């Protein structure tokens, strides 16, 4: 019981409880939006819809988020953190990128709508950060023990990263019409065909 604790302990317990409640409320808002996006397009979802779905008032919503697009941005940023936790060092590039980009396919209509809106940076920031992490960790794993410099690792990460990002933008701009698995497979094949050569040249440069 709180009354049996010291003042400092009570304060810490209350603070921890408030932090837990805040995380729970933010998570509930984000999950409510994702649920609603299965039913209607993002431009049709209102703050009232979200509040009704997770049984909070508007003041609570605006305490945590500026607007619906702010909620979306948090969802994508949380997805990056999730991908970093789940990233494997032994998976193929196809497996790693497919997992990281799965949210784009699951919420295809949302991605297209946001990408073509003034809030495009929500999608571009996610793609750039997610791709940079996947590409760098994959190249680092494949070049482990090859004694390549940090500069060469950075160059290869940028080279492949921006090639993938550019291709993904084109895919979104086309309405994501190309089959996702085929799209990722082509990217993976290109990397697997050229990366060993890039690593070999980087290794030779460092000797």
XYZ file of N, CA and C in Angstrom:
621
model
N 0.840 -1.198 0.000
C 0.000 0.000 0.000
C 0.875 1.249 0.000
N 0.395 2.299 -0.685
C 1.183 3.514 -0.795
C 1.420 4.181 0.557
N 0.438 4.087 1.476
C 0.574 4.788 2.760
C 1.664 4.173 3.635
N 2.134 2.967 3.321
C 3.196 2.308 4.087
C 4.584 2.689 3.573
N 4.660 3.380 2.467
C 5.937 3.746 1.863
C 6.361 5.140 2.292
N 7.659 5.423 2.119
C 8.162 6.761 2.403
C 7.641 7.728 1.346
N 7.773 9.010 1.596
C 7.293 10.021 0.647
C 7.967 9.858 -0.712
N 9.293 9.645 -0.680
C 10.033 9.488 -1.949
C 9.576 8.235 -2.697
N 9.366 7.149 -1.951
C 8.900 5.909 -2.585
C 7.512 6.088 -3.176
N 6.649 6.828 -2.455
C 5.303 7.086 -2.977
C 5.369 7.891 -4.267
N 6.244 8.886 -4.274
C 6.398 9.727 -5.462
C 6.885 8.900 -6.652
N 7.829 8.006 -6.384
C 8.359 7.151 -7.452
C 7.291 6.196 -7.974
N 6.490 5.646 -7.079
C 5.414 4.731 -7.482
C 4.376 5.451 -8.337
N 4.022 6.653 -7.910
C 3.041 7.449 -8.659
C 3.584 7.813 -10.032
N 4.892 8.210 -10.046
C 5.518 8.554 -11.327
C 5.544 7.362 -12.270
N 5.939 6.197 -11.767
C 5.988 4.989 -12.590
C 4.597 4.610 -13.093
N 3.599 4.773 -12.234
C 2.223 4.453 -12.621
C 1.756 5.397 -13.716
N 2.111 6.688 -13.588
C 1.711 7.673 -14.599
C 2.385 7.393 -15.938
N 3.668 7.001 -15.876
C 4.393 6.683 -17.115
C 3.758 5.479 -17.803
N 3.438 4.460 -17.004
C 2.801 3.252 -17.554
C 1.459 3.588 -18.180
N 0.665 4.422 -17.496
C -0.643 4.810 -18.011
C -0.507 5.621 -19.298
N 0.498 6.501 -19.349
C 0.721 7.314 -20.545
C 1.063 6.434 -21.737
N 1.944 5.450 -21.517
C 2.320 4.534 -22.592
C 1.114 3.729 -23.048
N 0.309 3.295 -22.105
C -0.889 2.510 -22.422
C -1.861 3.342 -23.247
N -2.067 4.603 -22.846
C -3.017 5.470 -23.562
C -2.536 5.771 -24.975
N -1.247 6.093 -25.117
C -0.697 6.362 -26.451
C -0.832 5.140 -27.343
N -0.532 3.984 -26.778
C -0.628 2.738 -27.538
C -2.067 2.469 -27.946
N -3.011 2.751 -27.047
C -4.427 2.531 -27.347
C -4.887 3.424 -28.497
N -4.417 4.665 -28.511
C -4.768 5.599 -29.590
C -4.212 5.102 -30.924
N -2.967 4.662 -30.913
C -2.334 4.173 -32.138
C -3.029 2.924 -32.671
N -3.344 1.995 -31.785
C -4.030 0.766 -32.204
C -5.442 1.054 -32.707
N -6.091 2.041 -32.101
C -7.436 2.417 -32.535
C -7.404 2.975 -33.954
N -6.396 3.799 -34.238
C -6.272 4.339 -35.592
C -6.024 3.222 -36.598
N -5.134 2.298 -36.277
C -4.854 1.184 -37.180
C -6.112 0.356 -37.441
N -6.905 0.156 -36.399
C -8.152 -0.590 -36.559
C -9.111 0.158 -37.486
N -9.220 1.467 -37.295
C -10.122 2.279 -38.120
C -9.665 2.320 -39.580
N -8.334 2.264 -39.781
C -7.805 2.311 -41.147
C -8.111 1.037 -41.927
N -8.530 -0.006 -41.222
C -8.976 -1.221 -41.891
C -10.405 -1.049 -42.415
N -11.086 -0.024 -41.913
C -12.492 0.182 -42.234
C -12.732 1.356 -43.163
N -11.860 2.379 -43.101
C -12.062 3.577 -43.922
C -10.726 4.219 -44.251
N -10.708 5.099 -45.253
C -9.465 5.752 -45.658
C -9.058 6.780 -44.612
N -7.759 7.110 -44.578
C -7.235 7.986 -43.537
C -7.891 9.363 -43.560
N -8.268 9.857 -44.749
C -8.887 11.176 -44.827
C -10.326 11.174 -44.314
N -10.878 9.997 -44.084
C -12.240 9.879 -43.561
C -12.263 9.639 -42.049
N -11.103 9.329 -41.481
C -11.021 9.072 -40.038
C -10.942 10.413 -39.304
N -11.718 10.552 -38.246
C -11.703 11.775 -37.446
C -11.143 11.501 -36.052
N -10.771 12.575 -35.375
C -10.310 12.438 -33.994
C -11.427 11.854 -33.143
N -12.659 12.251 -33.429
C -13.808 11.717 -32.685
C -13.907 10.202 -32.851
N -13.664 9.715 -34.083
C -13.682 8.267 -34.320
C -12.692 7.549 -33.406
N -11.487 8.103 -33.329
C -10.435 7.487 -32.508
C -10.817 7.534 -31.028
N -11.314 8.680 -30.605
C -11.716 8.819 -29.199
C -12.825 7.833 -28.837
N -13.786 7.695 -29.736
C -14.882 6.756 -29.487
C -14.370 5.319 -29.442
N -13.423 5.014 -30.324
C -12.898 3.647 -30.419
C -12.155 3.243 -29.151
N -11.346 4.151 -28.603
C -10.562 3.772 -27.407
C -11.111 4.408 -26.125
N -12.295 4.984 -26.226
C -13.025 5.483 -25.053
C -12.232 6.512 -24.243
N -11.783 7.546 -24.952
C -11.125 8.676 -24.301
C -11.796 9.955 -24.783
N -11.472 11.089 -24.161
C -12.031 12.347 -24.640
C -11.018 13.066 -25.534
N -11.457 14.107 -26.194
C -10.607 14.827 -27.132
C -9.393 15.463 -26.444
N -9.584 15.934 -25.228
C -8.466 16.541 -24.497
C -7.333 15.538 -24.291
N -7.718 14.297 -24.001
C -6.709 13.249 -23.815
C -5.971 12.997 -25.115
N -6.711 12.929 -26.219
C -6.067 12.721 -27.524
C -5.043 13.819 -27.785
N -5.461 15.087 -27.621
C -4.576 16.208 -27.951
C -3.463 16.405 -26.921
N -3.568 15.754 -25.801
C -2.468 15.774 -24.833
C -1.281 14.985 -25.369
N -1.578 13.923 -26.112
C -0.525 13.038 -26.615
C -0.150 13.297 -28.069
N -1.105 13.753 -28.876
C -0.843 13.918 -30.308
C -1.407 15.242 -30.824
N -0.732 15.789 -31.860
C -1.203 17.041 -32.465
C -2.409 16.814 -33.355
N -2.356 15.699 -34.111
C -3.439 15.376 -35.033
C -3.295 13.911 -35.455
N -4.133 13.490 -36.382
C -4.114 12.100 -36.825
C -2.792 11.748 -37.506
N -2.215 12.699 -38.247
C -0.950 12.415 -38.930
C 0.196 12.277 -37.936
N 0.087 12.936 -36.808
C 1.081 12.765 -35.752
C 1.002 11.350 -35.185
N -0.204 10.823 -35.076
C -0.385 9.435 -34.633
C 0.272 8.490 -35.639
N 0.021 8.737 -36.909
C 0.615 7.906 -37.965
C 2.139 7.935 -37.905
N 2.683 9.115 -37.721
C 4.139 9.235 -37.648
C 4.698 8.409 -36.495
N 4.027 8.449 -35.349
C 4.455 7.653 -34.202
C 4.367 6.158 -34.486
N 3.352 5.758 -35.238
C 3.194 4.346 -35.603
C 4.388 3.891 -36.444
N 4.769 4.704 -37.422
C 5.890 4.334 -38.290
C 7.220 4.368 -37.536
N 7.394 5.339 -36.642
C 8.630 5.399 -35.863
C 8.728 4.201 -34.917
N 7.602 3.797 -34.357
C 7.594 2.621 -33.480
C 7.917 1.363 -34.287
N 7.488 1.352 -35.536
C 7.767 0.213 -36.408
C 9.265 0.081 -36.646
N 9.959 1.197 -36.776
C 11.416 1.165 -36.945
C 12.080 0.536 -35.714
N 11.647 0.964 -34.526
C 12.197 0.399 -33.292
C 11.931 -1.102 -33.210
N 10.744 -1.502 -33.607
C 10.392 -2.925 -33.617
C 11.298 -3.697 -34.574
N 11.534 -3.135 -35.762
C 12.393 -3.792 -36.749
C 13.820 -3.951 -36.223
N 14.306 -2.937 -35.514
C 15.657 -3.010 -34.962
C 15.770 -4.114 -33.915
N 14.709 -4.269 -33.113
C 14.717 -5.321 -32.087
C 14.672 -6.709 -32.706
N 13.951 -6.826 -33.831
C 13.736 -8.141 -34.426
C 14.731 -8.492 -35.526
N 15.579 -7.534 -35.890
C 16.519 -7.764 -36.993
C 17.429 -8.949 -36.688
N 17.628 -9.795 -37.695
C 18.505 -10.951 -37.532
C 19.776 -10.773 -38.343
N 20.855 -11.301 -37.840
C 22.144 -11.140 -38.539
C 22.355 -12.208 -39.603
N 21.540 -13.253 -39.584
C 21.745 -14.358 -40.522
C 20.674 -14.445 -41.611
N 19.701 -13.535 -41.574
C 18.638 -13.593 -42.568
C 19.099 -13.072 -43.918
N 18.380 -13.452 -44.964
C 18.683 -12.929 -46.297
C 18.173 -11.501 -46.383
N 18.666 -10.757 -47.377
C 18.177 -9.385 -47.528
C 16.683 -9.399 -47.841
N 16.267 -10.361 -48.613
C 14.839 -10.488 -48.958
C 14.000 -10.620 -47.690
N 14.437 -11.456 -46.772
C 13.690 -11.677 -45.527
C 13.660 -10.417 -44.669
N 14.814 -9.759 -44.534
C 14.907 -8.591 -43.672
C 14.096 -7.420 -44.221
N 14.213 -7.165 -45.527
C 13.505 -6.022 -46.100
C 12.007 -6.290 -46.196
N 11.639 -7.529 -46.468
C 10.219 -7.893 -46.529
C 9.553 -7.646 -45.185
N 10.241 -8.044 -44.122
C 9.685 -7.846 -42.784
C 9.546 -6.357 -42.466
N 10.582 -5.594 -42.791
C 10.584 -4.170 -42.467
C 9.577 -3.375 -43.304
N 9.341 -3.811 -44.536
C 8.437 -3.078 -45.432
C 7.011 -3.611 -45.406
N 6.753 -4.614 -44.586
C 5.426 -5.249 -44.557
C 4.310 -4.264 -44.233
N 4.604 -3.280 -43.367
C 3.582 -2.303 -42.985
C 3.135 -1.472 -44.180
N 4.024 -1.274 -45.153
C 3.665 -0.515 -46.352
C 2.594 -1.235 -47.155
N 2.704 -2.554 -47.205
C 1.755 -3.357 -47.969
C 0.441 -3.503 -47.203
N 0.551 -3.729 -45.902
C -0.653 -3.931 -45.091
C -1.552 -2.695 -45.118
N -0.916 -1.516 -45.132
C -1.685 -0.266 -45.157
C -1.398 0.496 -46.450
N -1.489 -0.217 -47.543
C -1.176 0.312 -48.874
C -1.904 1.612 -49.179
N -3.212 1.650 -48.984
C -3.990 2.843 -49.319
C -3.572 4.032 -48.468
N -3.254 3.784 -47.203
C -2.791 4.848 -46.308
C -1.465 5.404 -46.806
N -0.545 4.507 -47.159
C 0.781 4.911 -47.627
C 0.668 5.791 -48.866
N -0.142 5.367 -49.825
C -0.312 6.133 -51.065
C -0.918 7.499 -50.768
N -1.948 7.528 -49.919
C -2.616 8.791 -49.587
C -1.655 9.749 -48.898
N -0.932 9.272 -47.893
C -0.032 10.141 -47.131
C 1.144 10.584 -47.995
N 1.650 9.677 -48.829
C 2.777 10.009 -49.703
C 2.410 11.143 -50.663
N 1.168 11.178 -51.078
C 0.705 12.210 -52.019
C 0.107 13.425 -51.320
N 0.318 13.533 -50.014
C -0.216 14.666 -49.258
C 0.924 15.555 -48.781
N 0.560 16.626 -48.075
C 1.579 17.527 -47.521
C 2.341 16.876 -46.370
N 1.875 15.706 -45.938
C 2.532 14.975 -44.854
C 3.410 13.833 -45.376
N 3.874 13.982 -46.597
C 4.696 12.954 -47.243
C 5.893 12.538 -46.398
N 6.430 13.482 -45.615
C 7.634 13.173 -44.842
C 7.429 12.031 -43.845
N 6.177 11.743 -43.477
C 5.917 10.595 -42.598
C 6.386 9.314 -43.280
N 6.081 9.185 -44.561
C 6.467 7.998 -45.328
C 7.946 8.040 -45.687
N 8.417 9.195 -46.156
C 9.816 9.272 -46.588
C 10.779 9.085 -45.410
N 10.444 9.658 -44.254
C 11.301 9.471 -43.076
C 11.364 8.006 -42.678
N 10.205 7.348 -42.708
C 10.183 5.926 -42.358
C 11.034 5.124 -43.335
N 10.829 5.344 -44.624
C 11.563 4.589 -45.639
C 13.065 4.804 -45.519
N 13.473 6.051 -45.340
C 14.901 6.348 -45.281
C 15.563 5.743 -44.042
N 14.915 5.886 -42.890
C 15.484 5.333 -41.661
C 15.453 3.808 -41.669
N 14.331 3.251 -42.089
C 14.190 1.796 -42.114
C 15.184 1.175 -43.095
N 15.268 1.737 -44.294
C 16.170 1.189 -45.314
C 17.622 1.315 -44.886
N 17.980 2.447 -44.307
C 19.359 2.658 -43.861
C 19.761 1.602 -42.832
N 18.865 1.310 -41.901
C 19.165 0.320 -40.863
C 19.287 -1.084 -41.445
N 18.342 -1.448 -42.321
C 18.346 -2.795 -42.906
C 19.584 -2.996 -43.780
N 19.856 -2.023 -44.632
C 20.975 -2.138 -45.569
C 22.309 -2.174 -44.823
N 22.494 -1.258 -43.888
C 23.776 -1.204 -43.177
C 24.028 -2.493 -42.387
N 23.017 -2.985 -41.683
C 23.207 -4.192 -40.878
C 23.459 -5.398 -41.772
N 22.815 -5.441 -42.941
C 23.013 -6.558 -43.868
C 24.431 -6.539 -44.443
N 24.878 -5.363 -44.872
C 26.227 -5.244 -45.440
C 27.280 -5.529 -44.373
N 27.049 -5.048 -43.159
C 27.993 -5.293 -42.066
C 28.120 -6.785 -41.784
N 26.987 -7.489 -41.836
C 27.000 -8.940 -41.587
C 27.733 -9.675 -42.712
N 27.496 -9.260 -43.953
C 28.102 -9.928 -45.106
C 29.595 -9.625 -45.228
N 30.022 -8.491 -44.689
C 31.438 -8.118 -44.813
C 32.221 -8.377 -43.527
N 31.596 -9.038 -42.571
C 32.262 -9.317 -41.303
C 33.531 -10.146 -41.541
N 34.630 -9.701 -40.945
C 35.896 -10.410 -41.091
C 36.660 -10.059 -42.351
N 36.085 -9.178 -43.193
C 36.750 -8.823 -44.457
C 37.663 -7.604 -44.325
N 37.678 -7.002 -43.131
C 38.571 -5.882 -42.844
C 38.356 -4.698 -43.789
N 37.095 -4.337 -44.022
C 36.823 -3.161 -44.851
C 36.696 -1.943 -43.931
N 37.003 -0.780 -44.464
C 37.006 0.439 -43.657
C 35.579 0.922 -43.381
N 35.453 1.745 -42.357
C 34.156 2.343 -42.017
C 33.677 3.231 -43.163
N 34.626 3.884 -43.825
C 34.284 4.754 -44.956
C 33.671 3.945 -46.095
N 34.242 2.765 -46.380
C 33.698 1.924 -47.446
C 32.343 1.342 -47.049
N 32.192 1.011 -45.785
C 30.907 0.499 -45.307
C 29.828 1.563 -45.463
N 30.164 2.805 -45.134
C 29.227 3.913 -45.279
C 28.866 4.122 -46.743
N 29.898 4.066 -47.617
C 29.642 4.278 -49.045
C 28.686 3.230 -49.597
N 28.945 1.959 -49.293
C 28.086 0.885 -49.795
C 26.669 0.997 -49.235
N 26.564 1.405 -47.974
C 25.250 1.562 -47.355
C 24.460 2.657 -48.053
N 25.112 3.800 -48.328
C 24.451 4.891 -49.038
C 24.095 4.484 -50.465
N 25.038 3.823 -51.124
C 24.840 3.424 -52.527
C 23.611 2.541 -52.675
N 23.563 1.465 -51.907
C 22.427 0.546 -52.009
C 21.165 1.139 -51.385
N 21.347 1.868 -50.289
C 20.188 2.441 -49.603
C 19.393 3.374 -50.494
N 20.082 4.305 -51.156
C 19.360 5.263 -51.994
C 18.826 4.640 -53.272
N 19.485 3.608 -53.757
C 18.947 2.879 -54.910
C 17.621 2.214 -54.542
N 17.586 1.637 -53.352
C 16.365 0.962 -52.882
C 15.265 1.977 -52.594
N 15.627 3.069 -51.916
C 14.640 4.106 -51.595
C 14.035 4.687 -52.866
N 14.889 4.985 -53.841
C 14.397 5.525 -55.116
C 13.445 4.568 -55.806
N 13.798 3.284 -55.804
C 12.934 2.264 -56.423
C 11.609 2.146 -55.677
N 11.669 2.258 -54.349
C 10.453 2.151 -53.541
C 9.546 3.352 -53.769
N 10.133 4.547 -53.912
C 9.320 5.728 -54.226
C 8.588 5.530 -55.547
N 9.299 5.020 -56.537
C 8.681 4.780 -57.850
C 7.542 3.771 -57.727
N 7.748 2.773 -56.889
C 6.728 1.743 -56.657
C 5.472 2.373 -56.042
N 5.668 3.243 -55.057
C 4.531 3.917 -54.417
C 3.833 4.848 -55.408
N 4.628 5.588 -56.163
C 4.063 6.535 -57.133
C 3.257 5.841 -58.225
N 3.571 4.573 -58.491
C 2.820 3.808 -59.490
C 1.543 3.205 -58.906
N 1.268 3.530 -57.626
C 0.106 2.959 -56.968
C 0.389 1.597 -56.372
N 1.689 1.280 -56.220
C 2.129 -0.005 -55.648
C 1.500 -1.169 -56.413
N 1.476 -1.029 -57.732
C 0.818 -2.030 -58.572
C 1.650 -3.301 -58.729
N 2.967 -3.141 -58.763
C 3.830 -4.320 -58.912
C 3.688 -5.225 -57.691
N 3.738 -6.524 -57.906
C 3.650 -7.481 -56.812
C 4.775 -7.240 -55.809
N 4.420 -7.145 -54.538
C 5.392 -6.809 -53.492
C 6.532 -7.818 -53.432
N 6.205 -9.113 -53.425
C 7.237 -10.142 -53.314
C 8.179 -10.111 -54.514
N 7.614 -9.885 -55.705
C 8.445 -9.799 -56.907
C 9.336 -8.559 -56.843
N 8.773 -7.449 -56.379
C 9.514 -6.197 -56.263
C 10.709 -6.359 -55.329
N 10.473 -6.938 -54.146
C 11.547 -7.151 -53.175
C 12.554 -8.175 -53.688
N 12.071 -9.199 -54.384
C 12.959 -10.231 -54.925
C 13.949 -9.630 -55.931
N 13.455 -8.723 -56.787
C 14.336 -8.101 -57.783
C 15.415 -7.258 -57.108
N 15.026 -6.518 -56.080
C 15.993 -5.715 -55.335
C 17.033 -6.626 -54.666
N 16.553 -7.684 -54.042
C 17.442 -8.625 -53.343
C 18.419 -9.284 -54.298
N 17.917 -9.689 -55.461
C 18.781 -10.325 -56.467
C 19.882 -9.371 -56.919
N 19.527 -8.098 -57.091
C 20.505 -7.098 -57.531
C 21.598 -6.904 -56.492
N 21.191 -6.862 -55.210
C 22.173 -6.690 -54.135
C 23.072 -7.916 -54.016
N 22.455 -9.094 -54.010
C 23.237 -10.317 -53.844
C 24.196 -10.554 -55.018
N 23.843 -10.037 -56.213
C 24.696 -10.223 -57.385
C 25.887 -9.269 -57.390
N 25.736 -8.097 -56.766
C 26.791 -7.084 -56.854
C 27.546 -6.839 -55.547
N 26.927 -7.141 -54.417
C 27.573 -6.850 -53.126
C 28.908 -7.561 -52.936
N 29.040 -8.851 -53.297
C 30.351 -9.510 -53.129
C 31.473 -8.792 -53.881
N 31.151 -8.250 -55.060
C 32.155 -7.517 -55.840
C 32.534 -6.224 -55.124
N 31.525 -5.531 -54.598
C 31.771 -4.277 -53.874
C 32.630 -4.537 -52.630
N 32.326 -5.603 -51.905
C 33.079 -5.925 -50.698
C 34.515 -6.300 -51.060
N 34.675 -7.055 -52.138
C 36.010 -7.460 -52.591
C 36.861 -6.233 -52.940
N 36.272 -5.273 -53.652
C 37.006 -4.065 -54.028
C 37.339 -3.217 -52.800
N 36.387 -3.164 -51.853
C 36.624 -2.393 -50.627
C 37.748 -3.031 -49.821
N 37.783 -4.356 -49.795
C 38.835 -5.074 -49.070
C 40.197 -4.800 -49.702
N 40.216 -4.819 -51.046
C 41.489 -4.547 -51.760
C 41.963 -3.135 -51.498
N 41.032 -2.183 -51.386
C 41.394 -0.789 -51.136
C 41.984 -0.587 -49.752
N 41.573 -1.430 -48.816
C 42.034 -1.260 -47.431
C 43.380 -1.933 -47.180
N 43.835 -2.757 -48.146
C 45.119 -3.461 -47.985
C 46.276 -2.629 -48.513
